[in-house]
mmCIF file of C-alpha atoms and ligand atoms in Angstrom:
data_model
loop_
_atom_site.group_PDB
_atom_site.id
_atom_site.type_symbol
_atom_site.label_atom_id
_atom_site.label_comp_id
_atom_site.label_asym_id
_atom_site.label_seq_id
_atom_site.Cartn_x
_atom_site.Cartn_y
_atom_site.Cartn_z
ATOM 1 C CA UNK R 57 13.009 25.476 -11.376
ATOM 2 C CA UNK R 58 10.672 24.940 -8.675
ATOM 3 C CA UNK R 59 12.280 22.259 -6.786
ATOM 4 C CA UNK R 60 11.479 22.537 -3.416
ATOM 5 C CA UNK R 61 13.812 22.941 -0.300
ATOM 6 C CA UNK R 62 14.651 19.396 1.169
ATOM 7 C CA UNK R 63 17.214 17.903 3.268
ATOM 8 C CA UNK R 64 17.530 14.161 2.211
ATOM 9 C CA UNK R 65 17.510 11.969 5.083
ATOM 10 C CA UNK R 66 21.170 10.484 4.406
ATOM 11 C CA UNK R 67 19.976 6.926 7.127
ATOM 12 C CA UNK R 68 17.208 6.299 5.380
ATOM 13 C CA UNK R 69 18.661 6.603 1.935
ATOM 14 C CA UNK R 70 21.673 4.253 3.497
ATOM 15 C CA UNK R 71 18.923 1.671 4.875
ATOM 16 C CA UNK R 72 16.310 1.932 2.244
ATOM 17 C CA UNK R 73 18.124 3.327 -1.280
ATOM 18 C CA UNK R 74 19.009 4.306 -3.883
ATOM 19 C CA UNK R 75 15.625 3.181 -5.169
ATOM 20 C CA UNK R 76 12.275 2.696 -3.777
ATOM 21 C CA UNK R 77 9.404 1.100 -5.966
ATOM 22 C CA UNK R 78 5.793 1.797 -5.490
ATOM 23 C CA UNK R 79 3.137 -0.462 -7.038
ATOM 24 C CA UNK R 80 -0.190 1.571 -7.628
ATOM 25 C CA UNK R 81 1.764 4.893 -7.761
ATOM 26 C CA UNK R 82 -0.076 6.723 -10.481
ATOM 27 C CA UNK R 83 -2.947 8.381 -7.835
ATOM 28 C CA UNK R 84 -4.315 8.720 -4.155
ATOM 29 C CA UNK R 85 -1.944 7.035 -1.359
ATOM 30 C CA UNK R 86 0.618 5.299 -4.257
ATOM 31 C CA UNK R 87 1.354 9.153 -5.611
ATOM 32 C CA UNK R 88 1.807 10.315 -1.767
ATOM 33 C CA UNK R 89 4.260 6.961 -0.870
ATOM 34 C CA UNK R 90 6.170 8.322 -3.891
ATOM 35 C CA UNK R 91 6.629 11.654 -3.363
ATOM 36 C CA UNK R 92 7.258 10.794 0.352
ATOM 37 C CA UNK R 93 10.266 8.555 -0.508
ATOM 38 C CA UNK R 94 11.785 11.005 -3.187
ATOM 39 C CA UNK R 95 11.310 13.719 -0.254
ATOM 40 C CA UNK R 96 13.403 11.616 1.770
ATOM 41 C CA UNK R 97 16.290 11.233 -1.149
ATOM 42 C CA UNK R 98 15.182 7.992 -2.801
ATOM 43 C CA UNK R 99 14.874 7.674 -6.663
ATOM 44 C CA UNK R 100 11.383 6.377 -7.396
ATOM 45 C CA UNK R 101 10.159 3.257 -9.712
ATOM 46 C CA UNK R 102 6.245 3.883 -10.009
ATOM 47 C CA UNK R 103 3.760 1.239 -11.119
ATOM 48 C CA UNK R 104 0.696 1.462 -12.419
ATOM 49 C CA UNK R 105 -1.719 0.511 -15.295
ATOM 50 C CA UNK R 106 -2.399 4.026 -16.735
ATOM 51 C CA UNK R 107 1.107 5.887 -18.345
ATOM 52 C CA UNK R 108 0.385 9.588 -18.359
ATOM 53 C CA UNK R 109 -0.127 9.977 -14.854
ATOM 54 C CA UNK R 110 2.951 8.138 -14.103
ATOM 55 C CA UNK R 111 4.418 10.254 -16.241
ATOM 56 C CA UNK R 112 3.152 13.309 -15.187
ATOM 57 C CA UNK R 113 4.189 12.164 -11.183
ATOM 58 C CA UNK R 114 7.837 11.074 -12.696
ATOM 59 C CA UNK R 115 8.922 14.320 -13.674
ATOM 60 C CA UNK R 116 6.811 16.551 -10.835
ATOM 61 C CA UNK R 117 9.439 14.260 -8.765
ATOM 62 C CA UNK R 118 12.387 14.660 -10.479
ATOM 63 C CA UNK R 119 11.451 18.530 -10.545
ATOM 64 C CA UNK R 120 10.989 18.985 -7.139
ATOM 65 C CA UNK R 121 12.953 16.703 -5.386
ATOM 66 C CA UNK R 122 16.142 16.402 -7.231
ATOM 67 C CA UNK R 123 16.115 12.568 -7.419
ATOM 68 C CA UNK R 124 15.264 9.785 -10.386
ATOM 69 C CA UNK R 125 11.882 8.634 -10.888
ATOM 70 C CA UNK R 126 10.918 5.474 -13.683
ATOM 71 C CA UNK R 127 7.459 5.015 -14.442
ATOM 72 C CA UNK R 128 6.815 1.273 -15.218
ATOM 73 C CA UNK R 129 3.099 0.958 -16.751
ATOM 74 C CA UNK R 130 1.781 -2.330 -16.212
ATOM 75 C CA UNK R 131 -1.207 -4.413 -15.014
ATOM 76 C CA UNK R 132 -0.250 -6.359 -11.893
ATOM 77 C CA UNK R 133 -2.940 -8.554 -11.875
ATOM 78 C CA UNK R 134 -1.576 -9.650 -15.274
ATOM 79 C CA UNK R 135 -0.030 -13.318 -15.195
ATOM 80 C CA UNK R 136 3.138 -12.016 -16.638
ATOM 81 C CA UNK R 137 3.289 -8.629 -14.552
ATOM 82 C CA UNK R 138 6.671 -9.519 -12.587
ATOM 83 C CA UNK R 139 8.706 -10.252 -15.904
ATOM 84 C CA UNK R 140 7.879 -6.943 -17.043
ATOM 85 C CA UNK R 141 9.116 -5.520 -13.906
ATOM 86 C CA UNK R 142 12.153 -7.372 -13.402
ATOM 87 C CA UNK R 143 13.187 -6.515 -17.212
ATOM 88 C CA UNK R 144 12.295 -2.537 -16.100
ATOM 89 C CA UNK R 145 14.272 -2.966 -12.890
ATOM 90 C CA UNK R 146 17.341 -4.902 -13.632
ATOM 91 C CA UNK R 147 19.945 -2.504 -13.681
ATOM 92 C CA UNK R 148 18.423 -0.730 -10.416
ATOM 93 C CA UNK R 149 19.126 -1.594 -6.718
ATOM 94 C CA UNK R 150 15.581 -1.528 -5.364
ATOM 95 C CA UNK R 151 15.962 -1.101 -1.120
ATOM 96 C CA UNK R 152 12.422 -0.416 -0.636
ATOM 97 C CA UNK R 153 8.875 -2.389 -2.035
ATOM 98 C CA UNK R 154 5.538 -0.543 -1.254
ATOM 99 C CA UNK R 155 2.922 -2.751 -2.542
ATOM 100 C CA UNK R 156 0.091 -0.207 -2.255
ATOM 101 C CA UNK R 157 -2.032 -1.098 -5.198
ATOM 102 C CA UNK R 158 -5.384 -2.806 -4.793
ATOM 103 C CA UNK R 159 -8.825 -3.649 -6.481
ATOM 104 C CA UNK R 160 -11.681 -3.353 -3.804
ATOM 105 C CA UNK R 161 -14.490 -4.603 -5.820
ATOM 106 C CA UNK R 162 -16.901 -3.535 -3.558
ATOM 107 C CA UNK R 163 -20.426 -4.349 -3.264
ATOM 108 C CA UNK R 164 -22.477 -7.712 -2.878
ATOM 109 C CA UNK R 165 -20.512 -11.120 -3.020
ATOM 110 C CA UNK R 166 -22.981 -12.965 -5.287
ATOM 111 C CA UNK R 167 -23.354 -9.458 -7.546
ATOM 112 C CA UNK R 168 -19.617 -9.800 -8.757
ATOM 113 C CA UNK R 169 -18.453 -12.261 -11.260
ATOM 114 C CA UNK R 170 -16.204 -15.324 -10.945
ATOM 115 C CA UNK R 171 -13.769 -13.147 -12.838
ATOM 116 C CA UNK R 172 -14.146 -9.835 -10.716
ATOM 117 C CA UNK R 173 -13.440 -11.853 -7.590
ATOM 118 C CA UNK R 174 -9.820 -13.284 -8.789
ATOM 119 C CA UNK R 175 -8.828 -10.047 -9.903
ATOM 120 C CA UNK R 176 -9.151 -8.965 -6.254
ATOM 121 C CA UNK R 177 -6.926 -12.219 -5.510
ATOM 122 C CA UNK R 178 -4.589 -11.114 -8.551
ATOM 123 C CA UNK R 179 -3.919 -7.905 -7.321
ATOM 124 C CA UNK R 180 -4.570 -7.934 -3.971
ATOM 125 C CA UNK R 181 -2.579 -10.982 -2.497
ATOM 126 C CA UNK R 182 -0.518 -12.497 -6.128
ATOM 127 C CA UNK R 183 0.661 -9.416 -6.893
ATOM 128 C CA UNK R 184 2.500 -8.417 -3.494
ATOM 129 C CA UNK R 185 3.631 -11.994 -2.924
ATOM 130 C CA UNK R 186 5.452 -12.355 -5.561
ATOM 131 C CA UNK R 187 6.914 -8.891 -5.660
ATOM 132 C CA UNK R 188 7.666 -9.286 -2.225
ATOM 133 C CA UNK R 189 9.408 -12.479 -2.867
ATOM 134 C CA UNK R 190 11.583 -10.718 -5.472
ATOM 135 C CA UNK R 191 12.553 -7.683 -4.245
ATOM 136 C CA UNK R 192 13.367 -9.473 -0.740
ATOM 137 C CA UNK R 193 15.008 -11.807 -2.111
ATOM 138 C CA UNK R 194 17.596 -9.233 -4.172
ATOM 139 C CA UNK R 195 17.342 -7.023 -0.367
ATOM 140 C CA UNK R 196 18.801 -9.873 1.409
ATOM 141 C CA UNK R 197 21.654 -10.164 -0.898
ATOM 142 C CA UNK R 198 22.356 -6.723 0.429
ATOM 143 C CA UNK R 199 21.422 -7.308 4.128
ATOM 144 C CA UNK R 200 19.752 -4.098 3.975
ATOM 145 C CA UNK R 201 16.145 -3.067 2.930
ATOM 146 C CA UNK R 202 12.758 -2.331 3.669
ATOM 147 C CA UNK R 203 8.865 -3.409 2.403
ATOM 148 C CA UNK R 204 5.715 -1.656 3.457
ATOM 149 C CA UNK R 205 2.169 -3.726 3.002
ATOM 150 C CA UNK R 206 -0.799 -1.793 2.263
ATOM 151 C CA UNK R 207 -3.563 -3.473 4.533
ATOM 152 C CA UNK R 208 -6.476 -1.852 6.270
ATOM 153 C CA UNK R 209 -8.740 -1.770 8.749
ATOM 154 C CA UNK R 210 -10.967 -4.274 7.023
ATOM 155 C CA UNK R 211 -8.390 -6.577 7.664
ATOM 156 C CA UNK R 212 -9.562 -7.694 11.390
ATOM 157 C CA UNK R 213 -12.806 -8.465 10.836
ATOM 158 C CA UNK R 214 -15.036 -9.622 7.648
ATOM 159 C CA UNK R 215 -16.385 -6.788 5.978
ATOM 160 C CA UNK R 216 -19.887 -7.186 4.835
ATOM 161 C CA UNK R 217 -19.948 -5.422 1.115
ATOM 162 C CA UNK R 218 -16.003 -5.619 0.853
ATOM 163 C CA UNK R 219 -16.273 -8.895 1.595
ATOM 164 C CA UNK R 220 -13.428 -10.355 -0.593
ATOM 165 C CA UNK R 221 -11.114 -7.310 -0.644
ATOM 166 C CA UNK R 222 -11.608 -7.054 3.586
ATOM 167 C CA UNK R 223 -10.012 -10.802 3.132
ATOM 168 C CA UNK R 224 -7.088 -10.302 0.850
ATOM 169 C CA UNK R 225 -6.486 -7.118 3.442
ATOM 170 C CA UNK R 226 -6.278 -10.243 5.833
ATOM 171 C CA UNK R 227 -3.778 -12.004 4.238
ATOM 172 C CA UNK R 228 -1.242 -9.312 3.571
ATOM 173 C CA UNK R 229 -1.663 -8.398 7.150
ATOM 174 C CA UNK R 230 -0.873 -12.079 8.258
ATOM 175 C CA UNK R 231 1.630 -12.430 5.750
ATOM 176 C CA UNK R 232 3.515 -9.824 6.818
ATOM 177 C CA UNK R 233 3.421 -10.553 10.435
ATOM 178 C CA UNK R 234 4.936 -13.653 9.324
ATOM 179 C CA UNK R 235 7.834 -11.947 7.572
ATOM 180 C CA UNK R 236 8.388 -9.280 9.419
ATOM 181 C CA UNK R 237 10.131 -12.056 11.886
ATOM 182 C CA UNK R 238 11.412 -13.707 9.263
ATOM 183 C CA UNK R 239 12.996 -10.941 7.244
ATOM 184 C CA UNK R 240 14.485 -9.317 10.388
ATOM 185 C CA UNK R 241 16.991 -12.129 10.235
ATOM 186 C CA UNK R 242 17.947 -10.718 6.689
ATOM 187 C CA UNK R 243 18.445 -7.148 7.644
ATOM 188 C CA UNK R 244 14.814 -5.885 5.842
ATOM 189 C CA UNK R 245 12.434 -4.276 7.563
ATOM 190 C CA UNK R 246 8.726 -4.862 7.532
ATOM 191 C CA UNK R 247 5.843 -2.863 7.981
ATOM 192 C CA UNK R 248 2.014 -3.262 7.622
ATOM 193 C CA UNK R 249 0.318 -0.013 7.254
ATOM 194 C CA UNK R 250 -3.638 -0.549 8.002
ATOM 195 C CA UNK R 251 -5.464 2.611 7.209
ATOM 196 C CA UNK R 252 -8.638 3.524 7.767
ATOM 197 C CA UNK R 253 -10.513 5.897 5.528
ATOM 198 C CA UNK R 254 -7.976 8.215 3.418
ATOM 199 C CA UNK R 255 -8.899 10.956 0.600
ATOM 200 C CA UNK R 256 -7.957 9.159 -2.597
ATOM 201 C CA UNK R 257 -9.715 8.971 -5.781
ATOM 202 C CA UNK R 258 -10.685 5.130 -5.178
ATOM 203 C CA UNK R 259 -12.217 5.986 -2.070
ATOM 204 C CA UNK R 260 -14.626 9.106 -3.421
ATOM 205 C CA UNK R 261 -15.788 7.177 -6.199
ATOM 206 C CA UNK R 262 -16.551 4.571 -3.498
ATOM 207 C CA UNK R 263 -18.806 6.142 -1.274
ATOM 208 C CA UNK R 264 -21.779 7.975 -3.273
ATOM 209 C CA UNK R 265 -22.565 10.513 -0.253
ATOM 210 C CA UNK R 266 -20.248 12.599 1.165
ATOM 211 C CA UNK R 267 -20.397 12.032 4.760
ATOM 212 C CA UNK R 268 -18.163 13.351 7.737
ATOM 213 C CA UNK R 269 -18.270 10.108 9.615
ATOM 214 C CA UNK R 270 -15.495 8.160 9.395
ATOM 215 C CA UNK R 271 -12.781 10.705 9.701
ATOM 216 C CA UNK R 272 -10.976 10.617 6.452
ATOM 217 C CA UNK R 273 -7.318 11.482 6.516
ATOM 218 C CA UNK R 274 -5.024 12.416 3.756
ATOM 219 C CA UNK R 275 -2.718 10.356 1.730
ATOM 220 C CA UNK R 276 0.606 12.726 2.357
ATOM 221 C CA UNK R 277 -0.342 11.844 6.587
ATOM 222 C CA UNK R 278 -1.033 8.418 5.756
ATOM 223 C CA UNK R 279 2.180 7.705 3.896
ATOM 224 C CA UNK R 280 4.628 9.853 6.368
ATOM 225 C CA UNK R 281 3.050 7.263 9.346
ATOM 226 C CA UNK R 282 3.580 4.141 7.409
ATOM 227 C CA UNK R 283 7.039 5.404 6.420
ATOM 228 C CA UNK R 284 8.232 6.513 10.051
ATOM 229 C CA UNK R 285 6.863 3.568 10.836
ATOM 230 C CA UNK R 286 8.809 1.311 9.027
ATOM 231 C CA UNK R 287 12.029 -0.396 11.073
ATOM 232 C CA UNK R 288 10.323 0.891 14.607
ATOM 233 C CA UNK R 289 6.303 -1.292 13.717
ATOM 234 C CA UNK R 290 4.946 -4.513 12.423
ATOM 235 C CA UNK R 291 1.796 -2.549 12.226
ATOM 236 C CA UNK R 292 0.922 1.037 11.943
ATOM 237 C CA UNK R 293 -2.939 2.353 11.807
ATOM 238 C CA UNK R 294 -2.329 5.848 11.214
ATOM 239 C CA UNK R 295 -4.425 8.646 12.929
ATOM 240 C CA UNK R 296 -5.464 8.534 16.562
ATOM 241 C CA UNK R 297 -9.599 8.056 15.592
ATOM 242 C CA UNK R 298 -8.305 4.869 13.904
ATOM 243 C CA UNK R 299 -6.494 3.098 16.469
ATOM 244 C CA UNK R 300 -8.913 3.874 18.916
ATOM 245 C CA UNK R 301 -12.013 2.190 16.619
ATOM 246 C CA UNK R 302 -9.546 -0.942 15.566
ATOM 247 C CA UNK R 303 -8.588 -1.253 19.555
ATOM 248 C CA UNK R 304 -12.387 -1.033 20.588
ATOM 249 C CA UNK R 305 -12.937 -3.199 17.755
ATOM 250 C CA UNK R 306 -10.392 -6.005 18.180
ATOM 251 C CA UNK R 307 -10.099 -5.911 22.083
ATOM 252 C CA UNK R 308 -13.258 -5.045 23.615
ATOM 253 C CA UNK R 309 -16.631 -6.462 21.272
ATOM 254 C CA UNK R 310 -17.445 -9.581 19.905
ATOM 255 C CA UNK R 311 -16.341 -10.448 16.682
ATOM 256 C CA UNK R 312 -20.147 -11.267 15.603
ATOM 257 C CA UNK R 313 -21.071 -7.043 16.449
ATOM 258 C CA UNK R 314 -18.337 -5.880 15.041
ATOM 259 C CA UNK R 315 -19.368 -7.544 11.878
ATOM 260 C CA UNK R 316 -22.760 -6.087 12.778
ATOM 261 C CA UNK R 317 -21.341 -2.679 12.949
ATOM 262 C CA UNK R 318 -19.091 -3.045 9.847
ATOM 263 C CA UNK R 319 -22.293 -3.908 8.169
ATOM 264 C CA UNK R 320 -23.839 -0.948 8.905
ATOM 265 C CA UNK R 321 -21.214 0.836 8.314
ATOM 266 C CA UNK R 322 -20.752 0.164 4.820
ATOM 267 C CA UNK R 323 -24.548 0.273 4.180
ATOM 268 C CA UNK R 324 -24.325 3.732 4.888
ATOM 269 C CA UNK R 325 -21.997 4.303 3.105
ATOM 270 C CA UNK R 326 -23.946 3.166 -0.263
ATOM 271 C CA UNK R 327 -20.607 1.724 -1.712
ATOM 272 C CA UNK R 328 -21.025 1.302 -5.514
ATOM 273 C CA UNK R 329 -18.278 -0.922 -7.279
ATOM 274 C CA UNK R 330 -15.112 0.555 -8.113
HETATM 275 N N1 LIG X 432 -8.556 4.989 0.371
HETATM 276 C C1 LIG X 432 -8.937 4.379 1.491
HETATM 277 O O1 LIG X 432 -9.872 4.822 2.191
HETATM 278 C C2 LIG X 432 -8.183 3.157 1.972
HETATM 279 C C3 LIG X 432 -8.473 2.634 3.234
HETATM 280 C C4 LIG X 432 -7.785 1.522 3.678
HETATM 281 C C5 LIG X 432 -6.806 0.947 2.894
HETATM 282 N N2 LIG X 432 -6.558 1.458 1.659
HETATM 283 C C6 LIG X 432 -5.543 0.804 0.842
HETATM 284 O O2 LIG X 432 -4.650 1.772 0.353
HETATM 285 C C7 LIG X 432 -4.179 1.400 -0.927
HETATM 286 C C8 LIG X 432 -4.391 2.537 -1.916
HETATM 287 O O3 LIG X 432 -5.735 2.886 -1.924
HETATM 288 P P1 LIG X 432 -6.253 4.141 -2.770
HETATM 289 O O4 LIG X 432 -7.540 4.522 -2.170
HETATM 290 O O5 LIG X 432 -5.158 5.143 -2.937
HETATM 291 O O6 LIG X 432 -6.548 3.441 -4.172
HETATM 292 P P2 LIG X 432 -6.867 4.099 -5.565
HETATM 293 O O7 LIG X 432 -7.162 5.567 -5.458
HETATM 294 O O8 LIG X 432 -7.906 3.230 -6.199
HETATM 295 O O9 LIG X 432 -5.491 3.909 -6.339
HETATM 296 C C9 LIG X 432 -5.020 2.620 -6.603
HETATM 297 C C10 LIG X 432 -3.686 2.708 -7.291
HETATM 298 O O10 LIG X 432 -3.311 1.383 -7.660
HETATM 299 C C11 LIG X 432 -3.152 1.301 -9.083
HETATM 300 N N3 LIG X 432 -3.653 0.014 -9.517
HETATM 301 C C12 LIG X 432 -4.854 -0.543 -9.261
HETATM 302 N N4 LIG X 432 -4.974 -1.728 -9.881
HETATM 303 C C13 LIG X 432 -3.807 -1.911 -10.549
HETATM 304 C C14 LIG X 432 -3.329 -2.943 -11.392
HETATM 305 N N5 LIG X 432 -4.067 -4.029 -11.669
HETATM 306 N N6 LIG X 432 -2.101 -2.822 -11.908
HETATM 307 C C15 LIG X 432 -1.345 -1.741 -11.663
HETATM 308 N N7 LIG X 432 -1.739 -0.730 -10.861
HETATM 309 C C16 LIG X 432 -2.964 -0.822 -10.325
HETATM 310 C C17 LIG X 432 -3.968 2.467 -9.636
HETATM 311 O O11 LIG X 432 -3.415 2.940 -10.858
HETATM 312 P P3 LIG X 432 -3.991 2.631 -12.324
HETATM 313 O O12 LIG X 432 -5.480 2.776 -12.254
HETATM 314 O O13 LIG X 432 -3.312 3.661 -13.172
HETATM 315 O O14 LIG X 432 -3.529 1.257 -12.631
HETATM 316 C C18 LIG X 432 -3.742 3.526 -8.559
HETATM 317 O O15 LIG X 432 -2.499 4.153 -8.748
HETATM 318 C C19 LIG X 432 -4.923 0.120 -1.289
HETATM 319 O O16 LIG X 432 -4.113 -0.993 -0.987
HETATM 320 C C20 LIG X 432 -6.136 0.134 -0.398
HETATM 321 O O17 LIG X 432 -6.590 -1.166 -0.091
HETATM 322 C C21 LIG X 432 -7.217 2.561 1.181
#
């Protein structure tokens, strides 16, 4: 057995257990909230559309970590998606939601179908509301739980080329500012997690040259932030490059260059659609 040397963290199981659930688990930053959350001492629900990696990640955790893990393969932006899950989830007590999954869609607006553009709504903004809405609802039952929103950094300003996914980043950022208040009162913690670049398979296929510039950090840092974030932050931007740009951004230019600059940015970045 290979299962590696960890000390669950018996608070955060208390606050956040026995099971966390991770939509878009099967790869990149979904894979690394999982394995993050098991390292802690939480059994793991993962979500995703594709079964054998779920698979594979289910019993790599339950190998090394000691704890449950349930893959749940399913298509969130499917109308039906949250009947499967609450049929695959009923007999579990689910203390923490990480709604990480996400279609970016990138490239020009009027390039992408009528269709392509509400699957970014589907799975990008219906998806996590409704999840959220569930699982919260269940969480305040028990007084006790916690949700982490995957934004970004695209989520302060319009992003020219991710122009529809930069706005469903938006809304879960706004919409969780909104609950974060609201769900204190419940006993469920709130956190928005607004990354900037990170090395995940969406991302590489993303951007067709390799380039240095942004830093891009890993999914296992990204994840440990947003985690240690969670019950301390409304927001966390993880990596020091990152807050800097977003405060610069935010605080200090004009919303009209920063759009510039985000332009530019992307342009560079010869983003192809995912
Ligand atoms: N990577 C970055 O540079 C970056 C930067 C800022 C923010 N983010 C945010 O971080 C999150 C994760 O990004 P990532 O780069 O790790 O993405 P990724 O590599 O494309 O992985 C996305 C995950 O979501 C799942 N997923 C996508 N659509 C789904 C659907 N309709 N139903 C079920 N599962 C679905 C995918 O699994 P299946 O394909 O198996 O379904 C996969 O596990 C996203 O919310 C993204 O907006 C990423």
């Amino acid at each position: 057995m290979n299962r590696v040397a960890v000390q669950p963290d018996a608070h955060f199981v208390n606050r956040y257990g026995p099971w966390g659930l991770v939509a878009g688990a099967s790869q990149g930053l979904g894979a690394a909230y999982a394995r993050e959350l098991a390292r802690r001492g939480l059994s793991v629900v993962l979500i995703a559309r594709r079964s054998e990696p779920l698979q594979a990640l289910g019993r790599e955790i339950e190998r090394d970590f000691g704890v449950a893990a349930r893959p749940v393969t399913v298509d969130l932006s499917s109308p039906d998606f949250l009947s499967v899950i609450e049929r695959e989830t009923r007999d579990l007590a689910v203390g923490l939601l990480v709604y990480n999954a996400a279609f970016s869609n990138g490239g020009l607006f009027l390039d992408r179908s009528p269709e392509s553009l509400l699957k970014v709504i589907d799975t990008d903004c219906r998806a996590p509301l409704l999840l959220t809405r569930h699982f919260a609802g269940q969480m305040r039952e028990r007084h006790r739980g916690g949700i982490i929103l995957m934004s970004s950094l695209t989520a302060f300003n319009g992003s020219p080329g991710l122009a529809a996914y930069g706005a469903t980043k938006g809304f879960n950022l706004v919409l969780g500012e909104g609950l974060w208040y609201e769900l204190r009162r419940a006993g469920i913690d709130l956190t928005v997690c607004c990354a900037g670049a990170v090395r995940t398979p969406g991302y590489e296929a993303s951007v067709a040259a390799k380039s240095s510039f942004p830093p891009v950090l890993e999914p296992a840092k990204v994840a440990r932030e947003a985690v240690r974030a969670l019950g301390r932050r409304m927001i966390v931007i993880p990596g020091s490059f990152n807050r800097a740009v977003s405060f610069l951004m935010r605080r200090l230019l004009p919303r009209r260059t920063t759009v510039r600059i985000m332009g530019e940015a992307v342009d560079s970045l010869s983003l192809s659609q995912r």
